[in-house]
Each structure stands twice: as structure tokens, then as C-alpha cells.
Amino acid sequence: MSALGMPPHLLVLFQARPPLEYVPPIENGMKRKLCGIADFIGHFSNEHIPPPPPFETPRQRADRRKRQKLIEFQNKQREDREAYDPKYDPALARGSTNPWLTHDPYKTLFVSNIPYEVTEKQLWKEFDVYGRVRRIRMINDRQNRPRGYAFIEFSDDRDMVSAYKRGDGKKISGRRVMVDVERARTVEGWLPKRLGGGKGRSRTKPPKFHDGKPLTAEEEVKVSKPVTAYTDEMMDDVEEGQVL
């Protein structure tokens, strides 16, 4: 133990450090003369600086993106509408001998709201009571899943009219189906619902904007209003054979 009562390895910590090395002062001092920014103005660019983008709140940004998507969708729908041909048969275009479309559109019935579990055989049995069914075309998606509607072609136009008048609201597997004539090839200007036409109200709700402002005149895509109904006079002509 040392005189201070501390062990040597702790006493070393309290010893004085060696003195700093002497460095002579700078004789000339700062040689560079200080100046303002006037000497550097020539280095700045003379190009026009664009104004900063306007500030957008999250709701304004959401409205802008909604409008942009809506305009793109309407433009795509307009292109598809111009290229739409109801008489085009994709099966025949591929060289198949089994046409996708029915033979006679005036003898064809459109049936929707069909339960997905209903088979073609069951649908044939349900509508064969109105007359002789010639062909049934059930529509499936690309994954071969039923889409809930079909086209039924009858051998006689009177049987089709009978099924049109008596089959609407018919219950199949606990669900009431909707029956209509085929309009794509029989009504001029008719468009399916995916192209902005169809019959009845659409399930798709229009987008809501936070600012409540509709699309401007430049943004709106004008769509010609398609024919949306088969009149009673037209159905009477079908019964009398004048349209056929």
C-alpha cells in the first residue's frame, strides 16, 4: 500500500500527464481575403426554374387518381365499343366446326341469374316445357367457371316467344331467373353491359370524389346511348313473323 492508502495500479491513474509539445504561432495569419457572394453570381444558371408542384392533400391526391383511372377506363371502353361486332364468332375464327353463336338470333333466348350449380341438362329440362330446344350455350369464364347466364335456341320462334313471356321469373334451384330476347344481333345499336349498354341498373357504383366535383368537359367521354328495350310492337312482329 502507498502513502495515500491506494494500491499502485490505482495510484497511476492520478499521476499528472506529460506537458504538451510547444508549437510556434502562425506568423502571417489568414492570407485569403473574405468577400461576399457578388464574386460568385456568374456561376449561377440563368435557366428558368419551374414552379414547384401544387400541394395536394391526401384526399385531393385520391380524387386525382380516381379521375385518372376513370378516364383510362372510359377510353378503353370506347375503343372496345368501336371494335365490337356482335356477329363475330370466335370459334369459327379459330377454324372450329362448332360455332359459339346460336344459329338464329330471333329464336334465341337470353337467360341470366342462373345458379352456378345448374347444369346444361337441368336447364334444358326446365325450358323444354315451352317448346323444342335446339341448342343451349352456357357461358363460362376463362377458368371454365359458370358466369350465371346462357343462350337457349328454340326450333320454332313461337316457342321462343312463349318461353320469353312465361319463363321470366321462373325458379331454378331456388333462384328466380331473368329471361330476355337476344338483343346483340336483333337490336341495332345494342351494347352489352361491359361496354356501357345492357338492360337495367349496373351493380357498379360510380366513384365518389371528396371535393364533389364531376369530371370536366375535357375529361368526359361522350357515349352514344344504345337501344335498351324491346317494345311490345316488336314482340308482336316477332309473333307474326314480320321480323324474321
mmCIF file of C-alpha atoms in Angstrom:
data_model
loop_
_atom_site.group_PDB
_atom_site.id
_atom_site.type_symbol
_atom_site.label_atom_id
_atom_site.label_comp_id
_atom_site.label_asym_id
_atom_site.label_seq_id
_atom_site.Cartn_x
_atom_site.Cartn_y
_atom_site.Cartn_z
ATOM 1 C CA MET A 1 0.000 0.000 0.000
ATOM 2 C CA SER A 2 1.216 3.534 -0.777
ATOM 3 C CA ALA A 3 1.248 6.544 1.483
ATOM 4 C CA LEU A 4 -2.164 7.587 0.179
ATOM 5 C CA GLY A 5 -3.600 4.270 1.105
ATOM 6 C CA MET A 6 -4.171 3.220 -2.540
ATOM 7 C CA PRO A 7 -2.665 0.324 -4.430
ATOM 8 C CA PRO A 8 -0.070 1.164 -7.103
ATOM 9 C CA HIS A 9 -2.284 0.233 -10.079
ATOM 10 C CA LEU A 10 -4.886 2.798 -8.944
ATOM 11 C CA LEU A 11 -2.383 5.453 -7.966
ATOM 12 C CA VAL A 12 -1.104 5.525 -11.544
ATOM 13 C CA LEU A 13 -4.452 6.899 -12.676
ATOM 14 C CA PHE A 14 -3.952 10.065 -10.620
ATOM 15 C CA GLN A 15 -0.489 10.922 -11.886
ATOM 16 C CA ALA A 16 -0.053 14.112 -13.967
ATOM 17 C CA ARG A 17 0.157 13.834 -17.763
ATOM 18 C CA PRO A 18 3.282 14.957 -19.639
ATOM 19 C CA PRO A 19 3.268 18.611 -20.830
ATOM 20 C CA LEU A 20 2.031 19.455 -24.365
ATOM 21 C CA GLU A 21 4.518 19.983 -27.162
ATOM 22 C CA TYR A 22 5.189 23.622 -27.938
ATOM 23 C CA VAL A 23 4.003 24.825 -31.389
ATOM 24 C CA PRO A 24 5.020 28.300 -32.552
ATOM 25 C CA PRO A 25 2.145 30.618 -33.612
ATOM 26 C CA ILE A 26 1.309 31.398 -37.255
ATOM 27 C CA GLU A 27 3.168 34.496 -38.269
ATOM 28 C CA ASN A 28 1.299 35.601 -41.464
ATOM 29 C CA GLY A 29 -2.217 34.719 -40.307
ATOM 30 C CA MET A 30 -5.081 34.297 -42.859
ATOM 31 C CA LYS A 31 -3.871 35.430 -46.287
ATOM 32 C CA ARG A 32 -7.171 34.935 -48.197
ATOM 33 C CA LYS A 33 -9.396 37.965 -48.240
ATOM 34 C CA LEU A 34 -13.043 37.413 -47.367
ATOM 35 C CA CYS A 35 -15.716 38.633 -49.787
ATOM 36 C CA GLY A 36 -19.496 38.400 -50.358
ATOM 37 C CA ILE A 37 -21.468 36.367 -52.893
ATOM 38 C CA ALA A 38 -21.081 39.009 -55.618
ATOM 39 C CA ASP A 39 -17.973 37.266 -56.954
ATOM 40 C CA PHE A 40 -19.934 34.022 -57.474
ATOM 41 C CA ILE A 41 -23.024 35.370 -59.280
ATOM 42 C CA GLY A 42 -21.559 34.438 -62.665
ATOM 43 C CA HIS A 43 -21.541 30.780 -61.675
ATOM 44 C CA PHE A 44 -25.328 30.648 -61.215
ATOM 45 C CA SER A 45 -27.536 29.254 -64.008
ATOM 46 C CA ASN A 46 -29.816 31.555 -65.998
ATOM 47 C CA GLU A 47 -32.340 28.817 -66.826
ATOM 48 C CA HIS A 48 -35.960 29.284 -65.813
ATOM 49 C CA ILE A 49 -36.762 27.369 -62.677
ATOM 50 C CA PRO A 50 -40.149 25.639 -62.966
ATOM 51 C CA PRO A 51 -42.608 26.416 -60.226
ATOM 52 C CA PRO A 52 -42.972 23.787 -57.549
ATOM 53 C CA PRO A 53 -45.904 21.386 -57.950
ATOM 54 C CA PRO A 54 -49.046 22.444 -56.126
ATOM 55 C CA PHE A 55 -49.536 20.949 -52.748
ATOM 56 C CA GLU A 56 -52.057 18.104 -52.576
ATOM 57 C CA THR A 57 -53.815 16.822 -49.550
ATOM 58 C CA PRO A 58 -54.330 13.047 -49.291
ATOM 59 C CA ARG A 59 -57.967 13.461 -50.361
ATOM 60 C CA GLN A 60 -57.037 15.604 -53.359
ATOM 61 C CA ARG A 61 -54.455 13.024 -54.396
ATOM 62 C CA ALA A 62 -57.053 10.258 -54.108
ATOM 63 C CA ASP A 63 -59.518 12.261 -56.243
ATOM 64 C CA ARG A 64 -56.894 12.885 -58.914
ATOM 65 C CA ARG A 65 -56.023 9.193 -59.128
ATOM 66 C CA LYS A 66 -59.702 8.228 -59.274
ATOM 67 C CA ARG A 67 -60.305 10.645 -62.128
ATOM 68 C CA GLN A 68 -57.260 9.368 -63.985
ATOM 69 C CA LYS A 69 -58.364 5.733 -63.658
ATOM 70 C CA LEU A 70 -61.908 6.625 -64.687
ATOM 71 C CA ILE A 71 -60.694 8.422 -67.813
ATOM 72 C CA GLU A 72 -58.441 5.481 -68.750
ATOM 73 C CA PHE A 73 -61.341 3.062 -68.254
ATOM 74 C CA GLN A 74 -63.694 5.145 -70.396
ATOM 75 C CA ASN A 75 -61.109 5.466 -73.164
ATOM 76 C CA LYS A 76 -60.550 1.697 -73.132
ATOM 77 C CA GLN A 77 -64.308 1.124 -73.151
ATOM 78 C CA ARG A 78 -64.714 3.458 -76.123
ATOM 79 C CA GLU A 79 -62.051 1.552 -78.086
ATOM 80 C CA ASP A 80 -63.717 -1.779 -77.279
ATOM 81 C CA ARG A 81 -67.097 -0.337 -78.264
ATOM 82 C CA GLU A 82 -65.785 0.720 -81.668
ATOM 83 C CA ALA A 83 -64.280 -2.740 -82.261
ATOM 84 C CA TYR A 84 -67.365 -4.608 -81.005
ATOM 85 C CA ASP A 85 -69.005 -6.889 -83.578
ATOM 86 C CA PRO A 86 -71.945 -8.967 -82.280
ATOM 87 C CA LYS A 87 -71.825 -11.242 -85.337
ATOM 88 C CA TYR A 88 -68.193 -12.215 -84.797
ATOM 89 C CA ASP A 89 -67.861 -15.874 -83.841
ATOM 90 C CA PRO A 90 -64.509 -16.639 -82.140
ATOM 91 C CA ALA A 91 -64.958 -20.384 -82.567
ATOM 92 C CA LEU A 92 -65.368 -20.144 -86.340
ATOM 93 C CA ALA A 93 -62.464 -17.701 -86.492
ATOM 94 C CA ARG A 94 -60.255 -20.378 -84.913
ATOM 95 C CA GLY A 95 -61.364 -22.900 -87.529
ATOM 96 C CA SER A 96 -63.708 -24.872 -85.280
ATOM 97 C CA THR A 97 -66.746 -26.601 -86.765
ATOM 98 C CA ASN A 98 -68.793 -25.957 -83.606
ATOM 99 C CA PRO A 99 -69.905 -22.311 -83.713
ATOM 100 C CA TRP A 100 -70.045 -20.342 -80.489
ATOM 101 C CA LEU A 101 -73.075 -18.277 -81.530
ATOM 102 C CA THR A 102 -76.510 -19.757 -81.988
ATOM 103 C CA HIS A 103 -77.832 -20.311 -85.495
ATOM 104 C CA ASP A 104 -80.846 -17.981 -85.436
ATOM 105 C CA PRO A 105 -80.800 -14.966 -83.071
ATOM 106 C CA TYR A 106 -84.568 -14.456 -83.447
ATOM 107 C CA LYS A 107 -85.167 -17.887 -81.940
ATOM 108 C CA THR A 108 -82.620 -17.418 -79.165
ATOM 109 C CA LEU A 109 -83.453 -16.590 -75.572
ATOM 110 C CA PHE A 110 -81.112 -14.975 -73.070
ATOM 111 C CA VAL A 111 -81.374 -16.357 -69.521
ATOM 112 C CA SER A 112 -79.488 -14.779 -66.625
ATOM 113 C CA ASN A 113 -79.274 -15.121 -62.838
ATOM 114 C CA ILE A 114 -78.782 -18.871 -63.221
ATOM 115 C CA PRO A 115 -77.387 -20.631 -60.125
ATOM 116 C CA TYR A 116 -73.822 -21.750 -60.658
ATOM 117 C CA GLU A 117 -74.593 -25.375 -59.801
ATOM 118 C CA VAL A 118 -77.222 -25.722 -62.559
ATOM 119 C CA THR A 119 -76.051 -27.919 -65.423
ATOM 120 C CA GLU A 120 -76.926 -27.706 -69.096
ATOM 121 C CA LYS A 121 -79.056 -30.833 -68.820
ATOM 122 C CA GLN A 122 -81.104 -29.333 -65.987
ATOM 123 C CA LEU A 123 -81.547 -26.047 -67.852
ATOM 124 C CA TRP A 124 -82.628 -27.969 -70.938
ATOM 125 C CA LYS A 125 -85.266 -29.782 -68.901
ATOM 126 C CA GLU A 126 -86.601 -26.530 -67.400
ATOM 127 C CA PHE A 127 -87.119 -24.782 -70.765
ATOM 128 C CA ASP A 128 -88.069 -27.760 -72.885
ATOM 129 C CA VAL A 129 -91.600 -27.455 -71.491
ATOM 130 C CA TYR A 130 -92.151 -24.313 -73.614
ATOM 131 C CA GLY A 131 -91.118 -25.962 -76.867
ATOM 132 C CA ARG A 132 -88.397 -27.934 -78.536
ATOM 133 C CA VAL A 133 -84.951 -26.666 -77.536
ATOM 134 C CA ARG A 134 -82.406 -26.830 -80.314
ATOM 135 C CA ARG A 135 -79.264 -25.749 -78.516
ATOM 136 C CA ILE A 136 -78.045 -24.296 -75.209
ATOM 137 C CA ARG A 137 -74.867 -22.289 -74.851
ATOM 138 C CA MET A 138 -73.855 -21.779 -71.209
ATOM 139 C CA ILE A 139 -71.246 -19.076 -70.710
ATOM 140 C CA ASN A 140 -68.128 -19.796 -68.651
ATOM 141 C CA ASP A 141 -65.147 -17.637 -67.786
ATOM 142 C CA ARG A 142 -61.531 -18.334 -68.707
ATOM 143 C CA GLN A 143 -61.194 -20.681 -65.728
ATOM 144 C CA ASN A 144 -64.202 -22.631 -67.078
ATOM 145 C CA ARG A 145 -66.396 -21.472 -64.203
ATOM 146 C CA PRO A 146 -70.058 -20.653 -64.939
ATOM 147 C CA ARG A 147 -70.937 -16.979 -65.149
ATOM 148 C CA GLY A 148 -74.623 -17.421 -64.433
ATOM 149 C CA TYR A 149 -76.194 -16.840 -67.842
ATOM 150 C CA ALA A 150 -76.859 -18.793 -71.015
ATOM 151 C CA PHE A 151 -78.343 -18.590 -74.514
ATOM 152 C CA ILE A 152 -81.133 -21.014 -75.411
ATOM 153 C CA GLU A 153 -82.095 -21.524 -79.048
ATOM 154 C CA PHE A 154 -85.514 -22.970 -79.860
ATOM 155 C CA SER A 155 -86.512 -24.763 -83.030
ATOM 156 C CA ASP A 156 -89.530 -22.505 -83.548
ATOM 157 C CA ASP A 157 -89.872 -18.783 -82.964
ATOM 158 C CA ARG A 158 -93.289 -19.246 -81.332
ATOM 159 C CA ASP A 159 -91.715 -21.467 -78.688
ATOM 160 C CA MET A 160 -89.141 -18.752 -78.015
ATOM 161 C CA VAL A 161 -91.873 -16.125 -77.571
ATOM 162 C CA SER A 162 -93.766 -18.466 -75.248
ATOM 163 C CA ALA A 163 -90.660 -19.035 -73.133
ATOM 164 C CA TYR A 164 -89.975 -15.281 -73.140
ATOM 165 C CA LYS A 165 -93.422 -14.470 -71.759
ATOM 166 C CA ARG A 166 -93.822 -17.378 -69.338
ATOM 167 C CA GLY A 167 -90.249 -18.149 -68.301
ATOM 168 C CA ASP A 168 -89.294 -14.808 -66.792
ATOM 169 C CA GLY A 169 -89.099 -15.178 -63.007
ATOM 170 C CA LYS A 170 -89.060 -18.963 -63.176
ATOM 171 C CA LYS A 171 -87.461 -20.564 -60.117
ATOM 172 C CA ILE A 172 -84.494 -22.821 -60.803
ATOM 173 C CA SER A 173 -82.695 -24.308 -57.795
ATOM 174 C CA GLY A 174 -84.297 -21.743 -55.518
ATOM 175 C CA ARG A 175 -83.398 -18.683 -57.599
ATOM 176 C CA ARG A 176 -85.585 -16.726 -59.995
ATOM 177 C CA VAL A 177 -84.010 -16.387 -63.415
ATOM 178 C CA MET A 178 -84.371 -13.421 -65.748
ATOM 179 C CA VAL A 179 -85.402 -14.091 -69.343
ATOM 180 C CA ASP A 180 -84.926 -11.779 -72.294
ATOM 181 C CA VAL A 181 -84.529 -11.989 -76.058
ATOM 182 C CA GLU A 182 -81.081 -11.848 -77.604
ATOM 183 C CA ARG A 183 -80.540 -8.182 -78.374
ATOM 184 C CA ALA A 184 -76.967 -8.107 -79.655
ATOM 185 C CA ARG A 185 -77.859 -9.394 -83.139
ATOM 186 C CA THR A 186 -81.504 -8.334 -83.251
ATOM 187 C CA VAL A 187 -81.487 -4.742 -81.946
ATOM 188 C CA GLU A 188 -79.378 -2.266 -83.876
ATOM 189 C CA GLY A 189 -77.023 -0.294 -81.664
ATOM 190 C CA TRP A 190 -77.338 -2.650 -78.719
ATOM 191 C CA LEU A 191 -74.280 -2.915 -76.489
ATOM 192 C CA PRO A 192 -73.563 -5.328 -73.630
ATOM 193 C CA LYS A 193 -73.231 -4.032 -70.098
ATOM 194 C CA ARG A 194 -69.439 -4.294 -70.126
ATOM 195 C CA LEU A 195 -69.409 -1.701 -72.930
ATOM 196 C CA GLY A 196 -71.764 0.709 -71.221
ATOM 197 C CA GLY A 197 -75.049 -0.710 -72.509
ATOM 198 C CA GLY A 198 -77.149 -3.515 -71.152
ATOM 199 C CA LYS A 199 -80.539 -3.511 -69.534
ATOM 200 C CA GLY A 200 -81.318 -2.380 -66.018
ATOM 201 C CA ARG A 201 -79.107 -0.714 -63.473
ATOM 202 C CA SER A 202 -75.481 -1.616 -63.075
ATOM 203 C CA ARG A 203 -74.166 -3.078 -59.832
ATOM 204 C CA THR A 204 -71.040 -0.968 -60.146
ATOM 205 C CA LYS A 205 -71.412 2.246 -58.190
ATOM 206 C CA PRO A 206 -69.957 5.442 -59.660
ATOM 207 C CA PRO A 207 -66.827 6.683 -57.905
ATOM 208 C CA LYS A 208 -67.313 9.309 -55.221
ATOM 209 C CA PHE A 209 -64.987 12.289 -55.043
ATOM 210 C CA HIS A 210 -64.251 14.105 -51.806
ATOM 211 C CA ASP A 211 -64.487 17.508 -53.456
ATOM 212 C CA GLY A 212 -67.840 16.647 -55.037
ATOM 213 C CA LYS A 213 -66.774 17.968 -58.456
ATOM 214 C CA PRO A 214 -67.723 15.908 -61.540
ATOM 215 C CA LEU A 215 -65.438 15.336 -64.488
ATOM 216 C CA THR A 216 -64.778 18.382 -66.627
ATOM 217 C CA ALA A 217 -65.959 18.662 -70.221
ATOM 218 C CA GLU A 218 -62.475 17.813 -71.491
ATOM 219 C CA GLU A 219 -62.315 14.710 -69.310
ATOM 220 C CA GLU A 220 -65.728 13.279 -70.075
ATOM 221 C CA VAL A 221 -66.014 10.706 -72.841
ATOM 222 C CA LYS A 222 -69.263 11.080 -74.708
ATOM 223 C CA VAL A 223 -71.006 7.752 -75.195
ATOM 224 C CA SER A 224 -73.918 7.319 -77.565
ATOM 225 C CA LYS A 225 -76.983 5.979 -75.782
ATOM 226 C CA PRO A 226 -77.800 2.459 -77.023
ATOM 227 C CA VAL A 227 -81.239 0.994 -77.509
ATOM 228 C CA THR A 228 -82.245 -0.567 -74.211
ATOM 229 C CA ALA A 229 -85.675 -2.096 -74.727
ATOM 230 C CA TYR A 230 -87.675 -4.379 -76.944
ATOM 231 C CA THR A 231 -91.040 -2.701 -77.445
ATOM 232 C CA ASP A 232 -94.342 -4.559 -77.363
ATOM 233 C CA GLU A 233 -94.849 -3.791 -81.059
ATOM 234 C CA MET A 234 -91.544 -5.500 -81.870
ATOM 235 C CA MET A 235 -92.583 -8.585 -79.885
ATOM 236 C CA ASP A 236 -95.903 -8.661 -81.762
ATOM 237 C CA ASP A 237 -93.969 -8.546 -85.028
ATOM 238 C CA VAL A 238 -91.877 -11.490 -83.848
ATOM 239 C CA GLU A 239 -95.027 -13.458 -83.110
ATOM 240 C CA GLU A 240 -96.475 -12.659 -86.523
ATOM 241 C CA GLY A 241 -93.216 -13.478 -88.288
ATOM 242 C CA GLN A 242 -92.679 -9.983 -89.722
ATOM 243 C CA VAL A 243 -89.233 -9.514 -88.171
ATOM 244 C CA LEU A 244 -87.950 -12.935 -89.179
#
